[in-house]
CSV table of C-alpha atoms in Angstrom, one decimal:
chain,number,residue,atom,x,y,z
A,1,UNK,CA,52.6,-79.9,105.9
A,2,UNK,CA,55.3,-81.1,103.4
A,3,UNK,CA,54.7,-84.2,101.3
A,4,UNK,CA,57.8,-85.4,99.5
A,5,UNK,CA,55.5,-85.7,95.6
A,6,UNK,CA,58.8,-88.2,94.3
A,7,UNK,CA,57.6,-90.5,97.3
A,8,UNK,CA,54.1,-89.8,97.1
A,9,UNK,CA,54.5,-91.2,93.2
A,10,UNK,CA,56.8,-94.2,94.0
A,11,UNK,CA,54.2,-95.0,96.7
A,12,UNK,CA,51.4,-94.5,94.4
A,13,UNK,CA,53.4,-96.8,91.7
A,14,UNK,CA,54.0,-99.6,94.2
A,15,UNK,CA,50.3,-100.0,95.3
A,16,UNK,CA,49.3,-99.6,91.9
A,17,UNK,CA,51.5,-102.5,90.5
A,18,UNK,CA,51.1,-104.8,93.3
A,19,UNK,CA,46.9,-104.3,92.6
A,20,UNK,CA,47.8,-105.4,89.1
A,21,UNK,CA,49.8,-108.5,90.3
A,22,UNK,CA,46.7,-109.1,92.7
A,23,UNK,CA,44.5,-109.0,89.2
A,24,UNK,CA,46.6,-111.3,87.3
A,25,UNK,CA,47.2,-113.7,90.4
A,26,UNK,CA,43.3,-113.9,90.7
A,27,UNK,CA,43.3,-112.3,94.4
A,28,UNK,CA,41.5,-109.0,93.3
A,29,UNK,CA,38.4,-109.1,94.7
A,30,UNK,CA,35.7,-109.4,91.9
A,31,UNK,CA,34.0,-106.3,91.4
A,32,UNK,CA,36.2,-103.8,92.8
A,33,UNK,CA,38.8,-103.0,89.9
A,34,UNK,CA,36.9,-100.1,88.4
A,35,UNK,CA,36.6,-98.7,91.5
A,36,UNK,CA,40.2,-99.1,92.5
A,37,UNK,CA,41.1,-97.5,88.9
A,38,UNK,CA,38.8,-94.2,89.2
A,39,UNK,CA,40.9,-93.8,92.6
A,40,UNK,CA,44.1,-94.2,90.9
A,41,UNK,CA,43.4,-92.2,88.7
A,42,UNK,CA,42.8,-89.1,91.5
A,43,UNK,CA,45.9,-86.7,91.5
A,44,UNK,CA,46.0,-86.6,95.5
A,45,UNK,CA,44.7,-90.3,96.6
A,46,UNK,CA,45.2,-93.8,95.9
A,47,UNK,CA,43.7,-97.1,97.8
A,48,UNK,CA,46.4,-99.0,99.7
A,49,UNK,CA,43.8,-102.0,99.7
A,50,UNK,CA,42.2,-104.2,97.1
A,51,UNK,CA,39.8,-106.0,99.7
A,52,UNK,CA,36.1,-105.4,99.1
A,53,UNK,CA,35.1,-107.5,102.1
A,54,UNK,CA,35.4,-111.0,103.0
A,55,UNK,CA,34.1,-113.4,105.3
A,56,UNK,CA,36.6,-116.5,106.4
A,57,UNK,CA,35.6,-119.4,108.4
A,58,UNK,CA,38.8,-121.1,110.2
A,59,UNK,CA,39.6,-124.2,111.8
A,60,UNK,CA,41.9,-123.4,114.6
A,61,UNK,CA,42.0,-124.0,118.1
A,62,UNK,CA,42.5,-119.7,118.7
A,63,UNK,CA,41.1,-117.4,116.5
A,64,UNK,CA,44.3,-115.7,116.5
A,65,UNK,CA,46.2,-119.2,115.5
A,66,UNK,CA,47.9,-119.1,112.1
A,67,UNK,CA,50.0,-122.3,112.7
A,68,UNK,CA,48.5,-125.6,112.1
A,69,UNK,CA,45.1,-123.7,111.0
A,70,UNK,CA,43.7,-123.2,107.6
A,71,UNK,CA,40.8,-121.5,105.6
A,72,UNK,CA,37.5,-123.7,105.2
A,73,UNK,CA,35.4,-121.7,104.2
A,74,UNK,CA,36.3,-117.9,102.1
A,75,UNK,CA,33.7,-115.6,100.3
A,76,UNK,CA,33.6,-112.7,98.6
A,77,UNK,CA,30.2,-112.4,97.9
A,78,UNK,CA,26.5,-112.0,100.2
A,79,UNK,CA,25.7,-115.0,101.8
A,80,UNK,CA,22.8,-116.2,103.3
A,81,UNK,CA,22.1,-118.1,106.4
C-alpha cells in the first residue's frame, strides 16, 4: 500500500496543532497530554482525538436533539453514584 508521507505529515501537523489549540482553549482533557505527546512523537502514528472519556447529562426532549438542548451536567473524571 502507498501512503502519500507529504500528506501523512500535513495530517499529522493539523491534528497536532489543533490538540494545542484544544490545550490553550482549556478543552484538553486533564491528564491525557503526555500521553497524546509520546504518540506524536511515533514516526508512523498520531491520535486524531484528544477525548479521554466523558460522561454528559443532557436536557433534551431526544437524546439525539441538539436544538433547544444543552449540557447540565459534563465530567471528566470518576464519578460516583
Amino acid at each position: 500500500m502507498y501512503i502519500d508521507r507529504g500528506y501523512w505529515e500535513d495530517l499529522k501537523k493539523k491534528f497536532y496543532e489543533r490538540m494545542m489549540r484544544d490545550r490553550y482553549i482549556g478543552y484538553l482533557d486533564p491528564g491525557i497530554e503526555e500521553v497524546l505527546i509520546k504518540i506524536f512523537r511515533l514516526k508512523d502514528a498520531f491520535p486524531t482525538s484528544s477525548c479521554s472519556g466523558r460522561i454528559y447529562a443532557v436536557d433534551s426532549d431526544y437524546p439525539w436533539a441538539r436544538k433547544g438542548s444543552y449540557i447540565v451536567f459534563k465530567k471528566h473524571d470518576v464519578i460516583t453514584l
